[in-house]
Structures are given as C-alpha cells and as structure tokens.
CSV table of C-alpha atoms and ligand atoms in Angstrom, one decimal:
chain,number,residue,atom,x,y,z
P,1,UNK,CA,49.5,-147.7,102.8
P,2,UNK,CA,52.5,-150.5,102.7
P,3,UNK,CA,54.9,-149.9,100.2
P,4,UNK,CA,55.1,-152.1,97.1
P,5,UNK,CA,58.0,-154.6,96.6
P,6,UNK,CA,59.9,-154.8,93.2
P,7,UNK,CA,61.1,-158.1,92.2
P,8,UNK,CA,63.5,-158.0,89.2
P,9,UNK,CA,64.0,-161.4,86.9
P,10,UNK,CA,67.0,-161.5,85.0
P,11,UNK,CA,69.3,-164.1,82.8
P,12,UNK,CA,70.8,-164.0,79.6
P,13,UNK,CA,68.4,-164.5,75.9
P,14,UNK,CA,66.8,-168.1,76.5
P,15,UNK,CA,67.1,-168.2,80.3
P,16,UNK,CA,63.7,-168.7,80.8
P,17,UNK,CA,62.5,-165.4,82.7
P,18,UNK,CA,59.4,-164.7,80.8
P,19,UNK,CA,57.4,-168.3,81.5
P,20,UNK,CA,58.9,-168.0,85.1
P,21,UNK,CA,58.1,-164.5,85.4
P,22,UNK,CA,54.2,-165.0,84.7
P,23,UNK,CA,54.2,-168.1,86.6
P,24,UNK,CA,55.5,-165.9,89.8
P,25,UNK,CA,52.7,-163.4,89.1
P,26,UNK,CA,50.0,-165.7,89.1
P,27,UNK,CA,51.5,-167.6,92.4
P,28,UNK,CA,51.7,-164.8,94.1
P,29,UNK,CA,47.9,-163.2,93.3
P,30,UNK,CA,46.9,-166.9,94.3
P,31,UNK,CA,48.5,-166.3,97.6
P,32,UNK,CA,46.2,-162.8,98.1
P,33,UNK,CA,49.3,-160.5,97.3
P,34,UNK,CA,48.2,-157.9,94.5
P,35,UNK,CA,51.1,-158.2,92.0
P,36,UNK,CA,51.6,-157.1,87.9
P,37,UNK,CA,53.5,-158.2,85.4
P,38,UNK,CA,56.0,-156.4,83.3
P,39,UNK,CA,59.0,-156.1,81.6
P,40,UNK,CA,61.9,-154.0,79.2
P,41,UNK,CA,62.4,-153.1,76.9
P,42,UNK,CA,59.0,-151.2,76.9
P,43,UNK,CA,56.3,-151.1,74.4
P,44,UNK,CA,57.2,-147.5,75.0
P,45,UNK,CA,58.7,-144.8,73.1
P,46,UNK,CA,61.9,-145.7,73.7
P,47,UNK,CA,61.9,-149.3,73.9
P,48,UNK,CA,60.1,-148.8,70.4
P,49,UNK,CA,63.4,-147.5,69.0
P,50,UNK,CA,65.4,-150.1,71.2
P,51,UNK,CA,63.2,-153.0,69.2
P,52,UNK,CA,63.4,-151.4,65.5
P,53,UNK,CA,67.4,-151.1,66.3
P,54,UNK,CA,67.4,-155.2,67.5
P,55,UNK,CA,68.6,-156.6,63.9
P,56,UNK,CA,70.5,-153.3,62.5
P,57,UNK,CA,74.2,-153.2,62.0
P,58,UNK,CA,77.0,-150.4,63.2
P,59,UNK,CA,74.8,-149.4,66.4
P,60,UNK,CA,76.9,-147.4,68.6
P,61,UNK,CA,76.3,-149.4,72.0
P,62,UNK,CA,77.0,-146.2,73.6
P,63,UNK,CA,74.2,-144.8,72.3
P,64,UNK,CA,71.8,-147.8,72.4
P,65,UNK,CA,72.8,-147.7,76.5
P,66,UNK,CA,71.3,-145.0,76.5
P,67,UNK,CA,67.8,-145.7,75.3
P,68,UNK,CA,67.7,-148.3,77.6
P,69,UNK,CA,68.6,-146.0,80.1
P,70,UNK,CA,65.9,-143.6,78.8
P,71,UNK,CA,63.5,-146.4,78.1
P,72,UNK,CA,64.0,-147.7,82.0
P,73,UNK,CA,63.2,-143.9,83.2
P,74,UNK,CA,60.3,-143.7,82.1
P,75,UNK,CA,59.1,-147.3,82.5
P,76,UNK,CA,59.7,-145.9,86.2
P,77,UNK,CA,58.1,-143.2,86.1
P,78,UNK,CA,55.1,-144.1,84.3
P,79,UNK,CA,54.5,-147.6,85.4
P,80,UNK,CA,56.6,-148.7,87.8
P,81,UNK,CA,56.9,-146.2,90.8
P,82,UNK,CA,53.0,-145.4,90.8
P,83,UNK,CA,52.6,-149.1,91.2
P,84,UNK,CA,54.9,-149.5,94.0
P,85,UNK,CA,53.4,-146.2,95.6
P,86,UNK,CA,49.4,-148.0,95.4
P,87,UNK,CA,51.4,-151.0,97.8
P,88,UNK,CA,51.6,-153.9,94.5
P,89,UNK,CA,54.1,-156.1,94.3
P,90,UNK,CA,55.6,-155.9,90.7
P,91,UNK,CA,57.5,-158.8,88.6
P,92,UNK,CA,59.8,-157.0,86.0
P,93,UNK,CA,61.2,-159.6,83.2
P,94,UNK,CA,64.5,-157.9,83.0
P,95,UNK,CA,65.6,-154.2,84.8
P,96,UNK,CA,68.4,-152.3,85.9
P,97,UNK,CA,70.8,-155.4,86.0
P,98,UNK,CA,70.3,-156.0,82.1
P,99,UNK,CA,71.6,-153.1,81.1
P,100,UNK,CA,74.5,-153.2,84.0
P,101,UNK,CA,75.1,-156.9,82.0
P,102,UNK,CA,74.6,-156.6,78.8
P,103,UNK,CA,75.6,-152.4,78.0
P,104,UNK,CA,78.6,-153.3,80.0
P,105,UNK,CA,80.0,-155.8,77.8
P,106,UNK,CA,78.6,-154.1,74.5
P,107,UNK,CA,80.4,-150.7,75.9
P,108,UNK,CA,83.6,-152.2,77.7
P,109,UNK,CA,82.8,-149.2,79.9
P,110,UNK,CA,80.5,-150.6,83.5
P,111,UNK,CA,81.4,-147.4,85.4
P,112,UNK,CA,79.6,-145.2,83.0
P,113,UNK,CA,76.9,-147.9,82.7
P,114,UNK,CA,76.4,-147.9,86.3
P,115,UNK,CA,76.6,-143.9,86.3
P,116,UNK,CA,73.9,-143.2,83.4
P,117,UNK,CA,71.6,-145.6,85.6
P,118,UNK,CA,72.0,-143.8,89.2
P,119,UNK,CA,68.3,-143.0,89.0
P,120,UNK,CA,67.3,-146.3,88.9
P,121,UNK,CA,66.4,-147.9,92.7
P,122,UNK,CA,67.7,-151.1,92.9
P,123,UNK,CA,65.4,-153.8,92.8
P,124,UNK,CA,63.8,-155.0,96.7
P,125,UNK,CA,65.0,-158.7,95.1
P,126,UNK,CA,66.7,-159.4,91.5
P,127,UNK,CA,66.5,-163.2,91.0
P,128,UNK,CA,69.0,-164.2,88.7
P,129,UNK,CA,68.5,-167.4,86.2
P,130,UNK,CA,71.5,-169.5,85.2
P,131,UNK,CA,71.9,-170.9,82.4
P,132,UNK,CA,75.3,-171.2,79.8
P,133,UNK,CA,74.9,-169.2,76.5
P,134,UNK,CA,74.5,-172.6,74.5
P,135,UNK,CA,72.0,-173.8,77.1
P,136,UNK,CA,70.2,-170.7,76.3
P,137,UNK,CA,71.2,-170.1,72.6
P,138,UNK,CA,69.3,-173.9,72.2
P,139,UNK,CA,66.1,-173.1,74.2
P,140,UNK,CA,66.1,-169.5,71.7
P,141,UNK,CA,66.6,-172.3,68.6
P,142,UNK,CA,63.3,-172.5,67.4
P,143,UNK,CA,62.7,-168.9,68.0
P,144,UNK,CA,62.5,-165.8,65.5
P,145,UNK,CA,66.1,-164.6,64.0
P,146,UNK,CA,68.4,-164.2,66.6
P,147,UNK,CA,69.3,-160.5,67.6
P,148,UNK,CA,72.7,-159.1,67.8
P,149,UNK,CA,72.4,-160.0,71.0
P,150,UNK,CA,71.9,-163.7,70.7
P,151,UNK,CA,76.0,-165.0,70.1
P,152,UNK,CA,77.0,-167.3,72.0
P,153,UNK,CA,80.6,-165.7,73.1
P,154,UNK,CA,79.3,-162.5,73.7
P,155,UNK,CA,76.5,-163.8,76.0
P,156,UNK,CA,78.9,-166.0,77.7
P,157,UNK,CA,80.1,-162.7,78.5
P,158,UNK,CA,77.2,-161.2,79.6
P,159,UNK,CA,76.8,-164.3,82.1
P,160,UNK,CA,79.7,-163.3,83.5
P,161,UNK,CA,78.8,-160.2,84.2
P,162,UNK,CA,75.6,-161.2,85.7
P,163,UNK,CA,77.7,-163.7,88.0
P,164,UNK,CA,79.7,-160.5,89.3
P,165,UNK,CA,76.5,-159.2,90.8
P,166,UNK,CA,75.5,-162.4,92.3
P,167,UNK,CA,79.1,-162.3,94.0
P,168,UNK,CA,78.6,-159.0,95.0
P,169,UNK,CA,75.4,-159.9,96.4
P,170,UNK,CA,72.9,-157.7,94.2
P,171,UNK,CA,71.0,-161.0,92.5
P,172,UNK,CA,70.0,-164.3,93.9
P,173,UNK,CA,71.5,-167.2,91.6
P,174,UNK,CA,69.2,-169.6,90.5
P,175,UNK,CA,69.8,-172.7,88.2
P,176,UNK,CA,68.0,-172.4,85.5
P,177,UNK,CA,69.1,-175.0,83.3
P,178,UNK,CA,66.4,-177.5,84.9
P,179,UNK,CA,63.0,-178.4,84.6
P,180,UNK,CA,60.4,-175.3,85.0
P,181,UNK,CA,58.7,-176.4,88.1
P,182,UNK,CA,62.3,-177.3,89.7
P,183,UNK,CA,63.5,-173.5,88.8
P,184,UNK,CA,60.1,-172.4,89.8
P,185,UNK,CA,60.1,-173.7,93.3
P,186,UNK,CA,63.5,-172.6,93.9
P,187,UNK,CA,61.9,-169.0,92.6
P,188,UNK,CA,58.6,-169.2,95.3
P,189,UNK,CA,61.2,-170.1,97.9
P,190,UNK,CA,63.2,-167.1,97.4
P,191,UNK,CA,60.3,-165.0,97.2
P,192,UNK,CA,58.6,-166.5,100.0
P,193,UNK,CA,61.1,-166.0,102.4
P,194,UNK,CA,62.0,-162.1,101.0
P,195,UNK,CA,58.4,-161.4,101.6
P,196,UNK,CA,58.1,-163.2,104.7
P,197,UNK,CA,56.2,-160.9,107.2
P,198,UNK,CA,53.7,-159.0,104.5
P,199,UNK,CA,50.2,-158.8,103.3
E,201,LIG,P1,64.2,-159.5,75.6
E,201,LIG,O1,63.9,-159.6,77.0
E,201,LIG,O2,64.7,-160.7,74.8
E,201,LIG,O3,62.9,-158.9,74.9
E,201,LIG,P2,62.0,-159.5,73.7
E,201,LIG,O4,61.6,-160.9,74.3
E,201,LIG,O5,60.9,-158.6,73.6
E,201,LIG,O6,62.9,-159.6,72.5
E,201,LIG,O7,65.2,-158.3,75.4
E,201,LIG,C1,65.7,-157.9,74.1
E,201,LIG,C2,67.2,-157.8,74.2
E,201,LIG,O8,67.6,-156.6,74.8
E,201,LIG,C3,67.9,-158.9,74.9
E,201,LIG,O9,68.9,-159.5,74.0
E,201,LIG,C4,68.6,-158.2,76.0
E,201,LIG,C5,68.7,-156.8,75.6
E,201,LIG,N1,68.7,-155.8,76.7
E,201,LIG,C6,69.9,-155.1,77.0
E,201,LIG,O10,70.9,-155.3,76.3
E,201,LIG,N2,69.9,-154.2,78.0
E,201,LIG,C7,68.8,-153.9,78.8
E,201,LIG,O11,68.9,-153.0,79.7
E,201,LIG,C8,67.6,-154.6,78.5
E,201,LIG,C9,66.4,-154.3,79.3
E,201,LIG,C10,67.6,-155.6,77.5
C-alpha cells in the first residue's frame, strides 16, 4: 500500500488557506488522487478548549501552547496517521508550523515550542501563503470579532516567523496577496511537481 502524502497550508489569520485549502482537495480528487480535508484547531477535545479560550483575557501562552500541542497529538493520532497509513493524500489548513509561528511569538521561547512538538512529523510539503498583517487583517474585516490573535503588530510578527521557515527551507512561499485562481495555480504547481511520480 503507498504511503499517504501530508500537505500542510499555512499563513497568518486572513491569508486565505481555508478557500485555497478546499479548492486543493477538490483539484486533487479530480485528478484521481484520494485526498481529505482538514484542519486545527480540532473540533476535538482540545481544540474545544483552544476555541472557548479564543476571546478570554490573561491566558498564559505557555499553557495555551500546550493545547495546541495536545490538540495536534491527537489530531495525529486519531485522524491523521490512520489516513496517511490507508495511502490518502491529506490537506491540513494549518499544522505543526502554526504553532512553531504563532506559540513562538506568544511565548518568546521557539526552542521549547519546537521541543513540546518533537512528536509531530513534519509535513511531506507545508505551502506557506503570504500576505502582510494589514493585507490580512482587511480580508478578516468583515469577519466575526477578531481573536487575540488578530493584531496587526503581533501578526506581523508571526509572518516573520513564518518567513524564518521558508529561509530554512521547511515551507514553500507563496504570494498570497493576489487573486484566488493566481495563488491557486501557483499552489497546483507546487503540488504537482511534489507529487510528480504518484498514483
Ligand atoms: P484559525 O485557523 O483561524 O481557526 P478558525 O477559522 O476556526 O478560527 O485558527 C484560530 C487561531 O489559532 C488563529 O489565530 C491561529 C491560532 N493558532 C495558533 O496560534 N497555533 C496553532 O498551532 C494553531 C493550529 C492555530
């Protein structure tokens, strides 16, 4: 049996990884490949906590790295890995590098990040989407009240943090400040050629 492939989307709030993320699924199960959709935080235990903790105040970040440390395990162990094991080819809106982002920033600490997440494989390709906190801060304008997460200096941050993977060659850097189908097709390139030689 072939083993799956894990393809990780990732990008600050407003980047655009959800719409791209279900657009990549369905490309891909039009091109024969067997491939689910998912994403953290979970509707799991964990990520349950992770959402009813989104819009309260004095959170220690140390302690919500955690739970998204815990809410990634198990997304692993339940959904994830028993996927990859039955060969599918699985598109995760947001993984490991979110938390090596985001709980980096919030904790000022990216060695311990990195070390609370050892368990976590790395993703077979982590696509990375571009865009500058106010370019995403605007697209998140018409949404919902904005999380903790969702100021602008802090996620200008964040990017930065992203970009350091990108340098270190863990994500692929796409522009996402664009039009959908013009971030899109850069996406199915990328994909394309990382698959290149299945099915
Ligand atoms: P998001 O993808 O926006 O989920 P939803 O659309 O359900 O609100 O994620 C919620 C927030 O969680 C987002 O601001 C990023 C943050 N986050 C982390 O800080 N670390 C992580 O490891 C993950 C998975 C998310």
């Amino acid at each position: 049996m072939p083993a799956g492939f894990l393809v990780a989307l990732e990008g600050i709030d407003g980047a655009g990884k959800t719409t791209q993320a279900r657009l990549l699924v369905e490309w891909l199960r039009g091109r024969g490949f067997d491939a689910r959709y998912t994403y953290e935080p979970t509707r799991g235990p964990f990520g349950r906590i992770l959402r009813s903790m989104a819009h309260a105040r004095n959170v220690d970040p140390r302690l919500e790295a955690l739970l998204f440390a815990a809410d990634r395990l198990h997304h692993l162990i339940r959904v994830i890995n028993p996927l990859l094991e039955r060969g599918l080819i699985i598109v995760s809106d947001r993984y490991l590098h979110s938390s090596l982002a985001y709980q980096s920033v919030t904790t000022g600490d990216q060695k311990w990040v990195e070390e609370i997440n050892k368990f976590a494989r790395r993703p077979d390709l982590g696509i990375y989407l571009d865009v500058s906190a106010s370019g995403g801060l605007n697209r998140l304008a018409r949404r919902r009240k904005r999380s903790r997460f969702e100021d602008e200096g802090f996620l200008e941050r964040v990017r930065e943090k992203y970009l350091e993977y990108v340098e270190r060659g863990e994500l692929v850097k796409v522009d996402a400040g664009r039009p959908v189908d013009d971030v899109f097709s850069d996406i199915t390139s990328i994909v394309e050629e990382a698959l290149r030689g299945r099915r």
